[in-house]
Every structure is written in structure tokens, then in C-alpha cells.
Amino acid sequence: MTNRPSPSADRSQWPALAAAGVTVVLWASAFVSIRSAGEAYSPGALALGRLLAGSLALGCVLLIRREGLPPRAAWPGIAISGLLWFGVYMVVLNWGEQEVDAGTAAMVVNIGPVLIALLGARLLGEALPPRLLAGMAVSFAGAVTVGLSMSGKGSASTLGVLLCLLAAVGYAGGVVVQKPALAHASALQVTTFGCLVGAVACLPFAGQLVSEAERAPLSATLNMVYLGVFPTALAFTTWAYALARTTAGRMGATTYAVPALVVLMSWLALDEVPGWLTLAGGALCLAGVAVSRSRSRRVAAPANPASPVTPATPVVAPSDTATSTRETGASDVGGRQG
């Protein structure tokens, strides 16, 4: 008999799934907004402006909710994730998006869930079943395909792919260290102070931000503010809310929906669509996560392991060895943002 989650268990997952959905849509829009704002702002200045806008929005909400400072135990995870995810990730992603199109950037960055699975297994003790290993292999093949599809455009395109790969590393590291912090602090606290740490790390770009803001068109500045308020303040908070209620690997896998959304948004807003080989690489990435998130059915041990036809008189064979049944299954370790 196959075990199925109870209806109440399914309903309890809906808030986390809805939060993850909000995150995915807003992070997909971030890739497009970065391309637009990046025409007027340099990578570091754009990251700082985005983080300042996000910190201001989050700080206001934090004060209204009166949540205060996070507990001391949460600060290591907040500080490291702030440096890696809010700091390094955003700067190199902005830089990378100046070298490749938005859809390609999203596809390459989304090998991050593979790295999350590896780091989660090593640092958080999450399982690493064979299906996940197979999915990672397929996803890596997709990332290589994307890189090869861009190599024909010169060294700048290769640089863009490498920068997006570095962004994926920062993203993965940030997720894995953020997960333990959420055991001690709320999603709002972790996001707010992580964003502040990232803003402080990007302060060396303050001079660039001031000088570029003076001559930047209003549309670029509005895109920067949008990045701070929605894909950062809102989307990172909904991400943290969902991450606190599932594994880092499984949460990371949800971001594989981002590339498809980015391609659609890029076509509508920027009139750019990746080439066929790039799309093929993205499809491999999606196929890889599909494999990594699949799992064998959990089979419950039968109440009576005897044959279907029960004899009238039970026969006890002392020499026989009782066979124990083991429940088989794979943990949901699967896997941006923007």
C-alpha cells in the first residue's frame, strides 16, 4: 500500500509553497530589471542602491512589527549569508548580466541548487540519494551547454558565464548558512539584517552610486528602487519564510522555474531570447532538477507479511528467520535570485 500525505499535511504546505511562488516570480523579474538598470549603473553601484532601498523597506516593516534584533545564535548565519548572498552575489550578478542576456544569466545562476545540495549534504546533513546525483549530472551538462553556446561571442561572453557561475556559488553558500539562522530568528529578522550586512559590504561603491545617480535616467533609478523593494525586501523575506519550513535543497530546486519565466519576461520587456543551444542547455538544467526532485514511492510494510492465502492453522517454523522490511525513499533534496 502506498503512503500518501494526509489532506491536513498538504494544506499545511500551502503557505510555504505560496511564499516560494512569490519569490520565484519576483526573482525572475529581477533579471530583467538588472539588465535595464545596468545600462546606467555600474555593477557595484546598482548593488548598493538596491540594498539600500531594500534595507530601508525592511527596516520600516521591522520597526512596525517591533521584532527587534535577532538572537546572538542567529548572527553567524546572518553575517555570512549577508556577505555571500546580498553582497558578492548581487555585485557579480549585475556584472555578469552586462555580458550575457537575462535568460542565459538566469539559467547559469540556477546551477546553484546543485551546489546547495552538495553543501547541504556536507554541512547540514541532508541526504544525497542516487536520483539527486543523476539530476546534478544532467544540470551540470546543461550549464556547460549554456557556456559553450555563448563562447562564440568572444571572451566577454565567457566572462559573463563565469561571473554568473560565481554568483551561483555565492547564492548557494548564502542559502546553506542562512538555514541554521532561521532556527533562531524570524524570516524578517534574517532578511533585514542580512540585507544590512550586504549594504555595508558594498559601501565602497557609494561614490559611484552618487555620481551615476546624478546622470542616470529616471527609468533606471526606478528599476533600481524596484529591485530593492520587491525582488530583495519582499522576495528574500518570502524565501526565508519558506526555507524555514523545508530543506535547503528542496527550496533551492524551486528556483529552476526562474529561467523559463526570465525568457518570457526578456522577450516581452527586452526583446531578447537566448539562442537554441542556450535554450537546450536550460532545458537540460530543468530536466536535471526534475530527476533530482523525483523520488521512489514510499511503501508501507504490510501488517501481515504472510502469503495472501492465510492457512486455517498457523504454522510456526522456528528455523525460519524473520525478515524485516525497510521503508525505502529518497529525501527531497533538490536545489534567485535575482
Short mmCIF file of C-alpha atoms in Angstrom, two decimals:
data_model
loop_
_atom_site.label_atom_id
_atom_site.label_comp_id
_atom_site.label_asym_id
_atom_site.label_seq_id
_atom_site.Cartn_x
_atom_site.Cartn_y
_atom_site.Cartn_z
CA MET A 1 0.00 0.00 0.00
CA THR A 2 1.39 3.44 -0.92
CA ASN A 3 1.60 6.06 1.80
CA ARG A 4 0.07 9.40 0.81
CA PRO A 5 0.29 12.65 2.76
CA SER A 6 -2.85 13.45 4.69
CA PRO A 7 -5.04 16.32 3.44
CA SER A 8 -4.13 18.34 6.54
CA ALA A 9 -0.41 17.86 5.80
CA ASP A 10 -0.97 19.03 2.23
CA ARG A 11 -2.82 22.13 3.42
CA SER A 12 -0.04 22.99 5.87
CA GLN A 13 2.42 23.20 2.95
CA TRP A 14 0.41 25.78 1.00
CA PRO A 15 1.71 28.91 2.79
CA ALA A 16 5.32 27.87 2.15
CA LEU A 17 4.54 26.97 -1.47
CA ALA A 18 2.80 30.31 -2.00
CA ALA A 19 5.77 32.15 -0.48
CA ALA A 20 8.14 30.24 -2.76
CA GLY A 21 5.98 31.13 -5.75
CA VAL A 22 6.13 34.84 -4.92
CA THR A 23 9.91 34.57 -4.63
CA VAL A 24 10.34 32.82 -7.97
CA VAL A 25 8.23 35.36 -9.89
CA LEU A 26 9.94 38.39 -8.33
CA TRP A 27 13.43 36.95 -8.78
CA ALA A 28 12.67 36.25 -12.43
CA SER A 29 11.64 39.88 -12.87
CA ALA A 30 14.90 40.93 -11.19
CA PHE A 31 17.00 39.52 -14.03
CA VAL A 32 15.14 41.75 -16.48
CA SER A 33 15.29 44.85 -14.26
CA ILE A 34 19.02 44.37 -13.70
CA ARG A 35 19.57 44.43 -17.46
CA SER A 36 17.60 47.67 -17.75
CA ALA A 37 19.13 49.48 -14.76
CA GLY A 38 22.58 48.17 -15.67
CA GLU A 39 22.67 50.45 -18.71
CA ALA A 40 23.03 53.46 -16.40
CA TYR A 41 24.55 51.99 -13.23
CA SER A 42 27.78 50.06 -12.75
CA PRO A 43 27.54 46.64 -11.01
CA GLY A 44 28.69 47.80 -7.56
CA ALA A 45 26.62 50.99 -7.56
CA LEU A 46 23.50 49.10 -8.64
CA ALA A 47 24.00 46.50 -5.90
CA LEU A 48 24.46 49.20 -3.24
CA GLY A 49 21.43 51.19 -4.40
CA ARG A 50 19.31 48.05 -4.45
CA LEU A 51 20.45 47.01 -0.96
CA LEU A 52 19.90 50.48 0.49
CA ALA A 53 16.34 50.56 -0.89
CA GLY A 54 15.74 47.04 0.41
CA SER A 55 17.19 47.82 3.85
CA LEU A 56 15.01 50.90 4.18
CA ALA A 57 11.84 48.99 3.28
CA LEU A 58 12.71 46.06 5.55
CA GLY A 59 13.72 48.34 8.41
CA CYS A 60 10.35 50.10 8.31
CA VAL A 61 8.49 46.79 8.45
CA LEU A 62 10.74 45.54 11.25
CA LEU A 63 10.03 48.66 13.33
CA ILE A 64 6.28 48.39 12.71
CA ARG A 65 6.31 44.74 13.80
CA ARG A 66 8.66 45.52 16.73
CA GLU A 67 10.70 42.38 16.20
CA GLY A 68 13.99 43.92 17.35
CA LEU A 69 17.45 42.41 17.00
CA PRO A 70 17.95 38.72 16.17
CA PRO A 71 19.26 36.40 18.91
CA ARG A 72 23.04 36.04 19.17
CA ALA A 73 22.90 32.46 17.85
CA ALA A 74 21.48 33.67 14.52
CA TRP A 75 24.18 36.24 13.79
CA PRO A 76 26.86 33.96 12.27
CA GLY A 77 24.45 32.74 9.61
CA ILE A 78 23.06 36.24 9.04
CA ALA A 79 26.53 37.78 8.66
CA ILE A 80 27.91 35.14 6.29
CA SER A 81 24.77 34.99 4.15
CA GLY A 82 24.73 38.78 4.05
CA LEU A 83 28.28 38.87 2.69
CA LEU A 84 27.89 35.98 0.23
CA TRP A 85 24.32 36.39 -0.97
CA PHE A 86 23.45 40.04 -0.54
CA GLY A 87 26.98 41.26 -1.19
CA VAL A 88 29.08 39.08 -3.52
CA TYR A 89 26.12 37.55 -5.34
CA MET A 90 24.47 40.84 -6.27
CA VAL A 91 27.64 42.56 -7.46
CA VAL A 92 28.86 39.72 -9.68
CA LEU A 93 25.34 39.02 -10.97
CA ASN A 94 24.98 42.65 -12.05
CA TRP A 95 28.36 42.44 -13.76
CA GLY A 96 27.54 39.13 -15.41
CA GLU A 97 24.24 40.44 -16.77
CA GLN A 98 26.16 43.15 -18.60
CA GLU A 99 27.97 40.39 -20.51
CA VAL A 100 25.14 37.92 -21.27
CA ASP A 101 21.39 38.17 -21.84
CA ALA A 102 18.95 37.89 -18.93
CA GLY A 103 17.71 34.41 -19.82
CA THR A 104 21.24 32.99 -20.05
CA ALA A 105 22.21 34.59 -16.75
CA ALA A 106 19.22 33.03 -15.01
CA MET A 107 19.95 29.61 -16.47
CA VAL A 108 23.61 29.63 -15.43
CA VAL A 109 22.92 31.01 -11.95
CA ASN A 110 20.40 28.25 -11.46
CA ILE A 111 23.04 25.58 -11.15
CA GLY A 112 23.04 26.99 -7.62
CA PRO A 113 20.59 24.31 -6.42
CA VAL A 114 23.14 21.63 -7.36
CA LEU A 115 25.70 23.38 -5.18
CA ILE A 116 23.11 23.78 -2.42
CA ALA A 117 22.53 20.02 -2.46
CA LEU A 118 26.24 19.30 -2.15
CA LEU A 119 26.79 21.86 0.61
CA GLY A 120 23.59 20.81 2.37
CA ALA A 121 24.77 17.21 2.44
CA ARG A 122 28.16 18.21 3.74
CA LEU A 123 27.23 20.92 6.25
CA LEU A 124 23.57 20.32 7.15
CA GLY A 125 23.48 16.52 6.99
CA GLU A 126 20.86 16.41 4.23
CA ALA A 127 20.64 13.20 2.22
CA LEU A 128 22.29 12.83 -1.18
CA PRO A 129 20.42 9.96 -2.89
CA PRO A 130 21.30 8.47 -6.31
CA ARG A 131 18.44 10.29 -8.05
CA LEU A 132 19.85 13.59 -6.86
CA LEU A 133 23.32 12.68 -8.10
CA ALA A 134 21.89 11.85 -11.53
CA GLY A 135 19.98 15.13 -11.59
CA MET A 136 23.10 17.07 -10.71
CA ALA A 137 24.97 15.46 -13.59
CA VAL A 138 22.26 16.49 -16.04
CA SER A 139 22.14 20.03 -14.64
CA PHE A 140 25.89 20.44 -14.91
CA ALA A 141 25.67 19.27 -18.52
CA GLY A 142 23.08 21.97 -19.08
CA ALA A 143 25.34 24.63 -17.57
CA VAL A 144 28.22 23.52 -19.82
CA THR A 145 25.94 23.70 -22.85
CA VAL A 146 24.94 27.25 -21.96
CA GLY A 147 28.59 28.24 -21.61
CA LEU A 148 29.51 26.70 -24.97
CA SER A 149 26.59 28.43 -26.67
CA MET A 150 27.95 31.79 -25.54
CA SER A 151 31.64 31.15 -26.29
CA GLY A 152 31.23 32.06 -29.94
CA LYS A 153 30.58 35.70 -29.00
CA GLY A 154 34.05 36.27 -27.66
CA SER A 155 35.81 36.49 -24.30
CA ALA A 156 33.27 38.92 -22.88
CA SER A 157 30.55 36.29 -23.13
CA THR A 158 32.78 33.71 -21.49
CA LEU A 159 33.47 36.22 -18.71
CA GLY A 160 29.73 36.72 -18.27
CA VAL A 161 29.13 32.99 -17.85
CA LEU A 162 31.98 32.76 -15.32
CA LEU A 163 30.58 35.68 -13.36
CA CYS A 164 27.17 34.03 -13.28
CA LEU A 165 28.79 30.84 -12.04
CA LEU A 166 30.45 32.83 -9.25
CA ALA A 167 27.05 34.30 -8.45
CA ALA A 168 25.68 30.76 -8.18
CA VAL A 169 28.41 29.89 -5.67
CA GLY A 170 27.58 32.94 -3.56
CA TYR A 171 23.87 32.13 -3.77
CA ALA A 172 24.39 28.51 -2.70
CA GLY A 173 26.67 29.41 0.17
CA GLY A 174 24.23 32.08 1.36
CA VAL A 175 21.28 29.66 1.38
CA VAL A 176 23.12 26.94 3.29
CA VAL A 177 24.37 29.25 6.05
CA GLN A 178 21.01 31.04 6.22
CA LYS A 179 19.11 27.85 7.00
CA PRO A 180 20.51 27.39 10.56
CA ALA A 181 19.95 31.08 11.34
CA LEU A 182 16.22 30.64 10.68
CA ALA A 183 16.07 28.24 13.60
CA HIS A 184 16.82 31.16 15.94
CA ALA A 185 15.35 34.24 14.23
CA SER A 186 12.33 35.13 12.14
CA ALA A 187 12.39 35.36 8.34
CA LEU A 188 12.03 39.14 8.58
CA GLN A 189 14.93 39.48 11.01
CA VAL A 190 17.24 37.25 8.99
CA THR A 191 16.42 39.07 5.74
CA THR A 192 16.60 42.59 7.18
CA PHE A 193 19.96 42.23 8.87
CA GLY A 194 21.40 40.13 6.05
CA CYS A 195 20.46 42.95 3.67
CA LEU A 196 22.11 45.48 6.00
CA VAL A 197 25.31 43.42 6.11
CA GLY A 198 25.34 43.31 2.30
CA ALA A 199 24.80 47.08 2.11
CA VAL A 200 27.71 47.72 4.45
CA ALA A 201 29.92 45.41 2.36
CA CYS A 202 29.01 47.42 -0.76
CA LEU A 203 29.70 50.85 0.76
CA PRO A 204 32.98 51.19 -1.21
CA PHE A 205 30.73 51.74 -4.25
CA ALA A 206 28.97 54.72 -2.63
CA GLY A 207 30.93 57.28 -4.69
CA GLN A 208 29.97 55.56 -7.94
CA LEU A 209 26.33 55.41 -6.88
CA VAL A 210 26.15 59.15 -6.14
CA SER A 211 27.86 60.20 -9.37
CA GLU A 212 25.88 57.81 -11.56
CA ALA A 213 22.54 58.69 -9.94
CA GLU A 214 23.03 62.31 -10.97
CA ARG A 215 23.06 61.48 -14.67
CA ALA A 216 21.02 58.26 -14.76
CA PRO A 217 17.58 58.37 -16.43
CA LEU A 218 14.58 58.15 -14.13
CA SER A 219 13.61 54.74 -15.52
CA ALA A 220 16.96 53.22 -14.48
CA THR A 221 16.70 54.65 -10.97
CA LEU A 222 13.13 53.40 -10.62
CA ASN A 223 14.30 49.95 -11.71
CA MET A 224 16.96 50.07 -9.00
CA VAL A 225 14.39 51.01 -6.37
CA TYR A 226 12.08 48.26 -7.66
CA LEU A 227 14.92 45.75 -7.26
CA GLY A 228 15.38 46.82 -3.65
CA VAL A 229 11.74 46.82 -2.59
CA PHE A 230 10.35 43.77 -4.40
CA PRO A 231 12.98 41.20 -5.55
CA THR A 232 15.04 41.99 -2.41
CA ALA A 233 12.89 43.11 0.54
CA LEU A 234 9.75 41.12 -0.33
CA ALA A 235 11.14 38.14 -2.24
CA PHE A 236 14.02 37.41 0.15
CA THR A 237 11.60 37.52 3.08
CA THR A 238 9.14 35.11 1.46
CA TRP A 239 12.12 32.93 0.56
CA ALA A 240 13.30 32.85 4.18
CA TYR A 241 9.75 32.09 5.36
CA ALA A 242 9.56 29.07 3.04
CA LEU A 243 13.15 27.96 3.73
CA ALA A 244 12.39 27.79 7.46
CA ARG A 245 9.68 25.21 6.65
CA THR A 246 11.57 22.86 4.32
CA THR A 247 15.07 21.69 3.44
CA ALA A 248 17.63 23.95 1.81
CA GLY A 249 17.96 21.53 -1.10
CA ARG A 250 14.27 21.30 -1.85
CA MET A 251 13.80 25.05 -1.56
CA GLY A 252 16.72 25.68 -3.89
CA ALA A 253 15.17 23.41 -6.52
CA THR A 254 12.14 25.68 -6.82
CA THR A 255 14.32 28.34 -8.45
CA TYR A 256 14.59 26.19 -11.57
CA ALA A 257 11.27 27.73 -12.56
CA VAL A 258 13.08 31.07 -12.89
CA PRO A 259 14.77 30.54 -16.31
CA ALA A 260 11.51 29.85 -18.13
CA LEU A 261 9.94 32.96 -16.61
CA VAL A 262 13.00 35.05 -17.41
CA VAL A 263 12.98 34.01 -21.06
CA LEU A 264 9.33 35.06 -21.31
CA MET A 265 9.90 38.37 -19.48
CA SER A 266 13.02 39.12 -21.52
CA TRP A 267 11.11 38.57 -24.74
CA LEU A 268 8.29 40.86 -23.62
CA ALA A 269 10.37 43.61 -21.98
CA LEU A 270 13.79 43.50 -23.67
CA ASP A 271 13.04 41.78 -26.98
CA GLU A 272 15.85 39.28 -26.40
CA VAL A 273 15.59 35.49 -26.40
CA PRO A 274 18.52 33.09 -25.93
CA GLY A 275 19.59 31.01 -28.95
CA TRP A 276 18.51 27.45 -29.50
CA LEU A 277 21.65 25.94 -27.97
CA THR A 278 21.24 28.13 -24.90
CA LEU A 279 17.62 27.04 -24.60
CA ALA A 280 18.74 23.42 -24.93
CA GLY A 281 21.15 23.95 -22.05
CA GLY A 282 18.39 25.49 -19.99
CA ALA A 283 16.16 22.52 -20.77
CA LEU A 284 18.89 20.20 -19.52
CA CYS A 285 19.04 22.21 -16.30
CA LEU A 286 15.29 21.79 -15.86
CA ALA A 287 15.48 18.09 -16.70
CA GLY A 288 18.22 17.69 -14.11
CA VAL A 289 16.15 19.18 -11.34
CA ALA A 290 13.18 17.05 -12.38
CA VAL A 291 15.33 13.97 -11.89
CA SER A 292 16.81 15.25 -8.64
CA ARG A 293 13.39 16.00 -7.15
CA SER A 294 11.81 12.70 -8.19
CA ARG A 295 11.60 10.04 -5.55
CA SER A 296 10.59 6.44 -5.26
CA ARG A 297 7.24 5.66 -3.73
CA ARG A 298 7.23 5.10 -0.02
CA VAL A 299 5.82 1.63 0.51
CA ALA A 300 4.35 0.81 3.89
CA ALA A 301 5.22 -2.57 5.39
CA PRO A 302 2.20 -4.92 5.26
CA ALA A 303 0.57 -5.72 8.58
CA ASN A 304 0.94 -9.48 7.96
CA PRO A 305 3.92 -10.49 5.82
CA ALA A 306 2.46 -13.95 5.30
CA SER A 307 1.10 -15.13 1.94
CA PRO A 308 -2.27 -13.74 0.77
CA VAL A 309 -3.91 -17.10 1.43
CA THR A 310 -3.87 -17.47 5.22
CA PRO A 311 -3.85 -21.12 6.38
CA ALA A 312 -6.52 -22.19 8.80
CA THR A 313 -3.92 -23.34 11.31
CA PRO A 314 -0.84 -21.12 11.76
CA VAL A 315 2.40 -22.93 11.15
CA VAL A 316 5.41 -21.77 13.14
CA ALA A 317 8.81 -22.63 11.74
CA PRO A 318 11.41 -21.87 14.43
CA SER A 319 14.24 -22.35 11.99
CA ASP A 320 12.97 -19.61 9.73
CA THR A 321 14.48 -16.15 10.20
CA ALA A 322 12.04 -13.24 10.31
CA THR A 323 12.59 -10.78 7.53
CA SER A 324 12.46 -7.14 8.40
CA THR A 325 11.16 -4.73 5.83
CA ARG A 326 12.77 -1.41 5.33
CA GLU A 327 10.95 1.59 4.09
CA THR A 328 12.61 2.94 1.02
CA GLY A 329 12.61 6.54 -0.11
CA ALA A 330 14.73 9.40 -1.05
CA SER A 331 14.91 12.68 0.78
CA ASP A 332 13.71 15.77 -1.06
CA VAL A 333 16.98 17.48 -1.63
CA GLY A 334 16.77 19.44 -4.87
CA GLY A 335 18.05 22.50 -5.42
CA ARG A 336 17.26 33.76 -7.20
CA GLN A 337 17.89 35.30 -7.20
CA GLY A 338 17.65 37.77 -8.54
#
